[in-house]
PDB file of C-alpha atoms and ligand atoms in Angstrom:
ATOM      1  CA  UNK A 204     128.146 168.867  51.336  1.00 44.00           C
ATOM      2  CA  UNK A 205     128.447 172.222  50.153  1.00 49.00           C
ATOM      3  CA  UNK A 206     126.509 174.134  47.503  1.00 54.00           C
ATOM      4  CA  UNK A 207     123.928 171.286  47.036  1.00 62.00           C
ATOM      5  CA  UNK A 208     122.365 169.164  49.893  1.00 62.00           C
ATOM      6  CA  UNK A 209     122.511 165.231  48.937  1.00 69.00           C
ATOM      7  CA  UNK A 210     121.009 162.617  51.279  1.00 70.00           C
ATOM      8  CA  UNK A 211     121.070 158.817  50.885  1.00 76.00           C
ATOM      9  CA  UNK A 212     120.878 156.233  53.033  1.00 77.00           C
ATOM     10  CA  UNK A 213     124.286 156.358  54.459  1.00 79.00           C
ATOM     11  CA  UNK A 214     124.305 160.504  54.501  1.00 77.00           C
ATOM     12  CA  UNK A 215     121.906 161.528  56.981  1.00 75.00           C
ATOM     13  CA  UNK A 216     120.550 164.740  56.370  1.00 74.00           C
ATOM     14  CA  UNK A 217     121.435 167.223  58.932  1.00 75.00           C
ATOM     15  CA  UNK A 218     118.924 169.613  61.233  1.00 77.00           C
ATOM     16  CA  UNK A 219     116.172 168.396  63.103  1.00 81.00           C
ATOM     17  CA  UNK A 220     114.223 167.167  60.295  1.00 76.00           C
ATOM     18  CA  UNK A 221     112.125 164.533  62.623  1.00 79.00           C
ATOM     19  CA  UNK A 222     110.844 167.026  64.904  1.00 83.00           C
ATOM     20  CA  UNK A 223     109.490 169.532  62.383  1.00 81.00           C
ATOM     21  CA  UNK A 224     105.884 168.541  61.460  1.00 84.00           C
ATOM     22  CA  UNK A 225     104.908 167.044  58.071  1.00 83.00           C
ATOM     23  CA  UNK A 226     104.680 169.604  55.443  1.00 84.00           C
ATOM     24  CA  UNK A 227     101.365 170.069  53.514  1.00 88.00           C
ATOM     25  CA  UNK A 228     102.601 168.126  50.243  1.00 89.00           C
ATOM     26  CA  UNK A 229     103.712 165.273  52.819  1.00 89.00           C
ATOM     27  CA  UNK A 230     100.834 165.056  54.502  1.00 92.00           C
ATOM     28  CA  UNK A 231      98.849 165.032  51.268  1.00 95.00           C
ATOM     29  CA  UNK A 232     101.091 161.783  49.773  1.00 95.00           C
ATOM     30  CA  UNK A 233     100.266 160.212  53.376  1.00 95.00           C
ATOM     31  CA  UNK A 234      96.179 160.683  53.095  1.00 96.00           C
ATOM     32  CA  UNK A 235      96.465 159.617  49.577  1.00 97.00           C
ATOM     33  CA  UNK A 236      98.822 156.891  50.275  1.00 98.00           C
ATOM     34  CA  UNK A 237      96.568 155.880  53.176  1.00 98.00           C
ATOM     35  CA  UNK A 238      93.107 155.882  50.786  1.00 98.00           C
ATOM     36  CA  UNK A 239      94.659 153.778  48.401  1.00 98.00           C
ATOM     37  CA  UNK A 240      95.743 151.244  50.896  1.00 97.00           C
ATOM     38  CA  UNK A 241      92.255 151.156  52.371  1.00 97.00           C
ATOM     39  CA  UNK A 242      90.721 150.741  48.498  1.00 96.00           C
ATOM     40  CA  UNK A 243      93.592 147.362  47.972  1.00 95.00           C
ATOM     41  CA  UNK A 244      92.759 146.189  51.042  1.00 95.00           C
ATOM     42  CA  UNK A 245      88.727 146.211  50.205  1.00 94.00           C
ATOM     43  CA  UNK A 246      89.532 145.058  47.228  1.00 90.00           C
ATOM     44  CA  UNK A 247      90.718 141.394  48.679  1.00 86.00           C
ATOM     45  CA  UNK A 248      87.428 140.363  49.947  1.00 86.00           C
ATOM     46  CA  UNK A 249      85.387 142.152  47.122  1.00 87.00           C
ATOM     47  CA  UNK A 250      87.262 140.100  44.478  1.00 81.00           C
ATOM     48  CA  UNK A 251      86.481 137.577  46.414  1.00 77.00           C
ATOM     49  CA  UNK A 252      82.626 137.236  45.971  1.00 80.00           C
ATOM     50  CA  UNK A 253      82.984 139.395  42.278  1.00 78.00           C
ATOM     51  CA  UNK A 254      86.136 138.985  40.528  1.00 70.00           C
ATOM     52  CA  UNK A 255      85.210 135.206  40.103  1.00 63.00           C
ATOM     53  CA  UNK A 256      89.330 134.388  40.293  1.00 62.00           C
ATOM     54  CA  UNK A 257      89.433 132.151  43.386  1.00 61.00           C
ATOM     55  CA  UNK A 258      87.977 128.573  42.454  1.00 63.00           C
ATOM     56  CA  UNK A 259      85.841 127.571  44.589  1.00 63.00           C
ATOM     57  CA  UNK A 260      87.108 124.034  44.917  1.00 69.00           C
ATOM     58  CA  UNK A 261      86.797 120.959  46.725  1.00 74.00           C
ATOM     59  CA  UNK A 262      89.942 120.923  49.203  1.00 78.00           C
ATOM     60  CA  UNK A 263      90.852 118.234  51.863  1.00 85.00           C
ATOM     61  CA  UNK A 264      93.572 116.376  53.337  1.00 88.00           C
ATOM     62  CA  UNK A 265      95.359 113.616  51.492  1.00 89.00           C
ATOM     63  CA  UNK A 266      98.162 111.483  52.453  1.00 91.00           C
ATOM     64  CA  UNK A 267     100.396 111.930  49.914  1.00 91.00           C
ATOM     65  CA  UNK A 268     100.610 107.376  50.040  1.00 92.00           C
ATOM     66  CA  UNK A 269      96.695 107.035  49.630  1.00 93.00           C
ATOM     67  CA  UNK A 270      96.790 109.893  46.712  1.00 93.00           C
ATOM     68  CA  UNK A 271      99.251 108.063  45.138  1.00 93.00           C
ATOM     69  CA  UNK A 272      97.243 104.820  45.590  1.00 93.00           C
ATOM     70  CA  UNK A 273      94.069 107.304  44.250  1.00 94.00           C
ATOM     71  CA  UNK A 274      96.442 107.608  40.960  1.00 94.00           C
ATOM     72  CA  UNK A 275      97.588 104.094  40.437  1.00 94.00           C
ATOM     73  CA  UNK A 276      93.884 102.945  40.903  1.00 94.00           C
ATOM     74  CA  UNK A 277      92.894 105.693  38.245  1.00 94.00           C
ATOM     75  CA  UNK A 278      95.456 104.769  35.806  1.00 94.00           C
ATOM     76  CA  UNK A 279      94.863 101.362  36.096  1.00 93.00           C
ATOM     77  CA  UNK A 280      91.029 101.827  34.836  1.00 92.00           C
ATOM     78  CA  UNK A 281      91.249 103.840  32.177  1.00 92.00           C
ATOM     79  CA  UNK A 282      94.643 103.666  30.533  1.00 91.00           C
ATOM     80  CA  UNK A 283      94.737 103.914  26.882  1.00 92.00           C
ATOM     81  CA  UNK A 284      98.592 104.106  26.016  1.00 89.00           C
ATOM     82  CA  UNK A 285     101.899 105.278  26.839  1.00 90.00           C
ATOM     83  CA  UNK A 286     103.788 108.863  26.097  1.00 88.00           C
ATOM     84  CA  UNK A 287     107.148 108.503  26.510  1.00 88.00           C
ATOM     85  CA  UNK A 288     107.336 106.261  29.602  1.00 89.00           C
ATOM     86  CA  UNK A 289     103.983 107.991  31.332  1.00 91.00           C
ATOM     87  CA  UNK A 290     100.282 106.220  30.660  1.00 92.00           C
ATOM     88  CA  UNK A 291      98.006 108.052  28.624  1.00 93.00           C
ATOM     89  CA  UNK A 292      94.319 108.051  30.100  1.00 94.00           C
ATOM     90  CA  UNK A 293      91.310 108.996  29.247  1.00 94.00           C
ATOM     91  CA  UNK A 294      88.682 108.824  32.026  1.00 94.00           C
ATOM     92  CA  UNK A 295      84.680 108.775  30.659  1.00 93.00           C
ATOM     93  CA  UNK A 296      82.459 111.548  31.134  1.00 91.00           C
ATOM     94  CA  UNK A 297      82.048 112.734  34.692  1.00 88.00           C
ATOM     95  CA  UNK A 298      84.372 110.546  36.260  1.00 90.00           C
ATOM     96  CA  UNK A 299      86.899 111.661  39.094  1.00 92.00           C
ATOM     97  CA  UNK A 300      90.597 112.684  37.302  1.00 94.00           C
ATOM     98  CA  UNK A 301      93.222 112.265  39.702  1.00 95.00           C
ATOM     99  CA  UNK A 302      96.725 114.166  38.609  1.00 95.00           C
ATOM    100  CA  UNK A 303      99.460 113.890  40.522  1.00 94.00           C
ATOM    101  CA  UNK A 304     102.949 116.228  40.507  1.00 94.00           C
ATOM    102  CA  UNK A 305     105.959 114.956  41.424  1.00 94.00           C
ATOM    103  CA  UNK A 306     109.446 115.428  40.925  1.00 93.00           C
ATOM    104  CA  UNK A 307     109.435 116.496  38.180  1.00 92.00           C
ATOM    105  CA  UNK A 308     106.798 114.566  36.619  1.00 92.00           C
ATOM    106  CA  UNK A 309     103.324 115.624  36.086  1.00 94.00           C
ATOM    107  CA  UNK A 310     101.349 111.949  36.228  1.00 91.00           C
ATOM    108  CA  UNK A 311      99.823 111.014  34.016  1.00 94.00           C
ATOM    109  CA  UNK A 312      98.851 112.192  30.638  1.00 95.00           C
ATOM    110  CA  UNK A 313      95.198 113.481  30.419  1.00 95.00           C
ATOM    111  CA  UNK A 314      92.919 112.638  27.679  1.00 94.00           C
ATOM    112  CA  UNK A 315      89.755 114.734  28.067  1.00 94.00           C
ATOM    113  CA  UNK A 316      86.863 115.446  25.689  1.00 93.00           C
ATOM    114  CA  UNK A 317      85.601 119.172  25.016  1.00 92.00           C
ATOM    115  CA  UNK A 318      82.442 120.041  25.978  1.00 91.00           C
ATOM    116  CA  UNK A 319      82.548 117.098  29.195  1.00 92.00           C
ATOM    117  CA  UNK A 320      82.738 117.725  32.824  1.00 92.00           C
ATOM    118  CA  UNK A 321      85.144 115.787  35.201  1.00 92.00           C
ATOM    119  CA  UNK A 322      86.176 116.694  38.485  1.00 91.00           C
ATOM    120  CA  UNK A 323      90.085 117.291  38.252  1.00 92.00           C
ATOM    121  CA  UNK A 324      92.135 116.081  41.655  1.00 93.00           C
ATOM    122  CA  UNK A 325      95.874 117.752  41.728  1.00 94.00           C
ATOM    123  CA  UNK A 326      98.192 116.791  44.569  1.00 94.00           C
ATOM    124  CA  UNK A 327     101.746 116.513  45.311  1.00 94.00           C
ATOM    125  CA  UNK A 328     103.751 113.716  46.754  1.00 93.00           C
ATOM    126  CA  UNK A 329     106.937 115.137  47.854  1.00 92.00           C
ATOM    127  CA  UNK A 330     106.898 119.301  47.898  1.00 92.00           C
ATOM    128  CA  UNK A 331     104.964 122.219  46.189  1.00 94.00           C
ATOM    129  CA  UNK A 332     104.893 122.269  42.716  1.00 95.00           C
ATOM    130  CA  UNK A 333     102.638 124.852  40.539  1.00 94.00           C
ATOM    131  CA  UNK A 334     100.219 123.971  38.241  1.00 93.00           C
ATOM    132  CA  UNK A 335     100.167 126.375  35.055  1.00 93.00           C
ATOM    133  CA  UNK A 336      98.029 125.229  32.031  1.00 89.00           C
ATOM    134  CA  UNK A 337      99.737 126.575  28.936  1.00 84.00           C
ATOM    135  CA  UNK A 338      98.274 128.346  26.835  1.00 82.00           C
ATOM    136  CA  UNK A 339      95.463 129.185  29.048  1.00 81.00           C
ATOM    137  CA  UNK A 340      96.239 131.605  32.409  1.00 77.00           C
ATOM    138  CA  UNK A 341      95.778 129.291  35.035  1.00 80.00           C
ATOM    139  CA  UNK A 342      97.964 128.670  37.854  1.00 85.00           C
ATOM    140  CA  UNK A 343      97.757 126.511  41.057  1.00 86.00           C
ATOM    141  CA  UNK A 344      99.835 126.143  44.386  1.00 89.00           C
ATOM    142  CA  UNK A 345     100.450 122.471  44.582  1.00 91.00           C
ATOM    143  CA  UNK A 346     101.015 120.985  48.070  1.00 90.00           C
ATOM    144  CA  UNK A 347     101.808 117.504  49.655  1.00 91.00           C
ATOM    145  CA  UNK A 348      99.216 116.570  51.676  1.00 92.00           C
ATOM    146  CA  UNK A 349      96.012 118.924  49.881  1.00 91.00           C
ATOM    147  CA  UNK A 350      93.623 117.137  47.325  1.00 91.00           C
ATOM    148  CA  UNK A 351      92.451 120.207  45.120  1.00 89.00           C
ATOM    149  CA  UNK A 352      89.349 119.512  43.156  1.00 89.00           C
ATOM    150  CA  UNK A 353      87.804 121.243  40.424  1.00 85.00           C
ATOM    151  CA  UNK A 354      85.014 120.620  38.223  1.00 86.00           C
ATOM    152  CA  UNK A 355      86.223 121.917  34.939  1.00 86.00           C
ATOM    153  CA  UNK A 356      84.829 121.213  31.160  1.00 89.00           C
ATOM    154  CA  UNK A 357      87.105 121.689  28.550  1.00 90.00           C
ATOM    155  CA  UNK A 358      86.038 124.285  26.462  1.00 90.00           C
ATOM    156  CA  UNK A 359      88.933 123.990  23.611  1.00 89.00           C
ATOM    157  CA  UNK A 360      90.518 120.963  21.738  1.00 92.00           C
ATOM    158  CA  UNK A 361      94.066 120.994  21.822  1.00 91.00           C
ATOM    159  CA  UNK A 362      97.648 119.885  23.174  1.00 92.00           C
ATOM    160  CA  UNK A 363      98.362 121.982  26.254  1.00 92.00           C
ATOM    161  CA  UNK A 364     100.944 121.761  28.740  1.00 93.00           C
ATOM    162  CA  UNK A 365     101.418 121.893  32.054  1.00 94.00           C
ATOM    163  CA  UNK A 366     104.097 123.305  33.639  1.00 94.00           C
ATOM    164  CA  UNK A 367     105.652 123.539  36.983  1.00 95.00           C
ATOM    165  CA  UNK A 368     105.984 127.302  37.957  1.00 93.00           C
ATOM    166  CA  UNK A 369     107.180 126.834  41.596  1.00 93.00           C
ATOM    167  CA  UNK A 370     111.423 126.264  41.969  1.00 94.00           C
ATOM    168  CA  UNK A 371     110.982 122.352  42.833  1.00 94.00           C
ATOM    169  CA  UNK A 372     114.909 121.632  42.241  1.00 92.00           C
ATOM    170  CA  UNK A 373     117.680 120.537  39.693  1.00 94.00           C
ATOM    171  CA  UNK A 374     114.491 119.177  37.775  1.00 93.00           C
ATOM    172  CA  UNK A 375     112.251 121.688  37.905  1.00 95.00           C
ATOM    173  CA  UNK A 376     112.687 123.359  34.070  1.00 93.00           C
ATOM    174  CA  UNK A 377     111.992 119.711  32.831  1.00 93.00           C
ATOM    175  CA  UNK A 378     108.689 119.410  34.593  1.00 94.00           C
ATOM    176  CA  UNK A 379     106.202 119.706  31.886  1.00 94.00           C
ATOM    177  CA  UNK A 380     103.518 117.438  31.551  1.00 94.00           C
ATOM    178  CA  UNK A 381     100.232 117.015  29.246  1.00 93.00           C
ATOM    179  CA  UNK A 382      96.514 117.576  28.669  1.00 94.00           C
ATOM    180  CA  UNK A 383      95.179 116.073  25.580  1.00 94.00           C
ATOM    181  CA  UNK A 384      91.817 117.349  24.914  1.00 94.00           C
ATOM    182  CA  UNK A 385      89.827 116.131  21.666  1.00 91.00           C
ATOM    183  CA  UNK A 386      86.398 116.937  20.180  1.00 88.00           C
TER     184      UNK A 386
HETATM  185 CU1  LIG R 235     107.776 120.999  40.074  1.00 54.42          CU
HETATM  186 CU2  LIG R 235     109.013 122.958  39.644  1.00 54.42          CU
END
């Protein structure tokens, strides 16, 4: 290395570098370097109270056999028709919605009304899966063994999608299920 120094990771530069203290610009990158990591790290539990991001839902444990049981039961009662091979239901007002991901199903369809509360149940019965409502930016780790609830109200009519945004195997791309939400 001649007329112009080059270092990279496999040319060490040569001197004694390490034992020479930090140089004003460096320590200047460090304290700003250093603020800004203290400002992300307050910012985890602030957007935790304000940013109004992490639903405050109703979480326990589920065997993924009684979920499933949970699902059958709730198809059973309110079915209203088929979509290609999957029931179509439509649970009344306020009643419990119980969704279930598998591979690579999303079970069943959902027939909700706008303007309506129900309390939404999402598990898995074999490995994570992730929930993402398209069009709208919502997304969801779902896990075998965890009954997520939410209270939600549909606040658009519409044909959306769900669709699985966690690598769940040769199926995954095909997982994409439906919410059917009327007026
Ligand atoms: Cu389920 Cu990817």
């Amino acid at each position: 290395m001649s007329q112009q120094e080059a270092h990279s990771a496999i040319v060490s530069p040569k001197g004694n570098w390490w034992s020479i203290p930090a140089g004003r610009h460096e320590k200047r990158w460090i304290t700003i370097a250093f603020i800004w990591c203290m400002i992300l790290f307050a910012m985890m539990p602030f957007w935790h109270f304000k940013g109004g991001q992490n639903p405050s839902g109703i979480r326990s444990r589920v065997e993924p056999a009684r979920y499933s049981e949970r699902v059958t039961k709730f198809v059973k009662d309110y079915q209203v028709g088929m979509d290609k091979g999957i029931p179509v239901v439509a649970p009344p007002p306020g009643a419990e919605v119980y969704l279930l991901g598998k591979m690579w199903d999303w079970f069943p369809v959902l027939k909700l009304k706008k303007g309506v509360e129900y309390t939404l149940h999402i598990s898995s019965i074999d490995l994570n899966h992730g929930f993402s409502l398209y069009p709208v930016n919502l997304n969801f780790q779902i896990v075998p063994g965890y009954d997520y609830a939410l209270k939600v109200t549909p606040n658009k009519a519409g044909d959306f999608r769900i669709i699985c945004n966690e690598f769940c195997g040769i199926g995954h791309h095909l997982m994409v299920g439906k919410v059917l939400v009327e007026e």
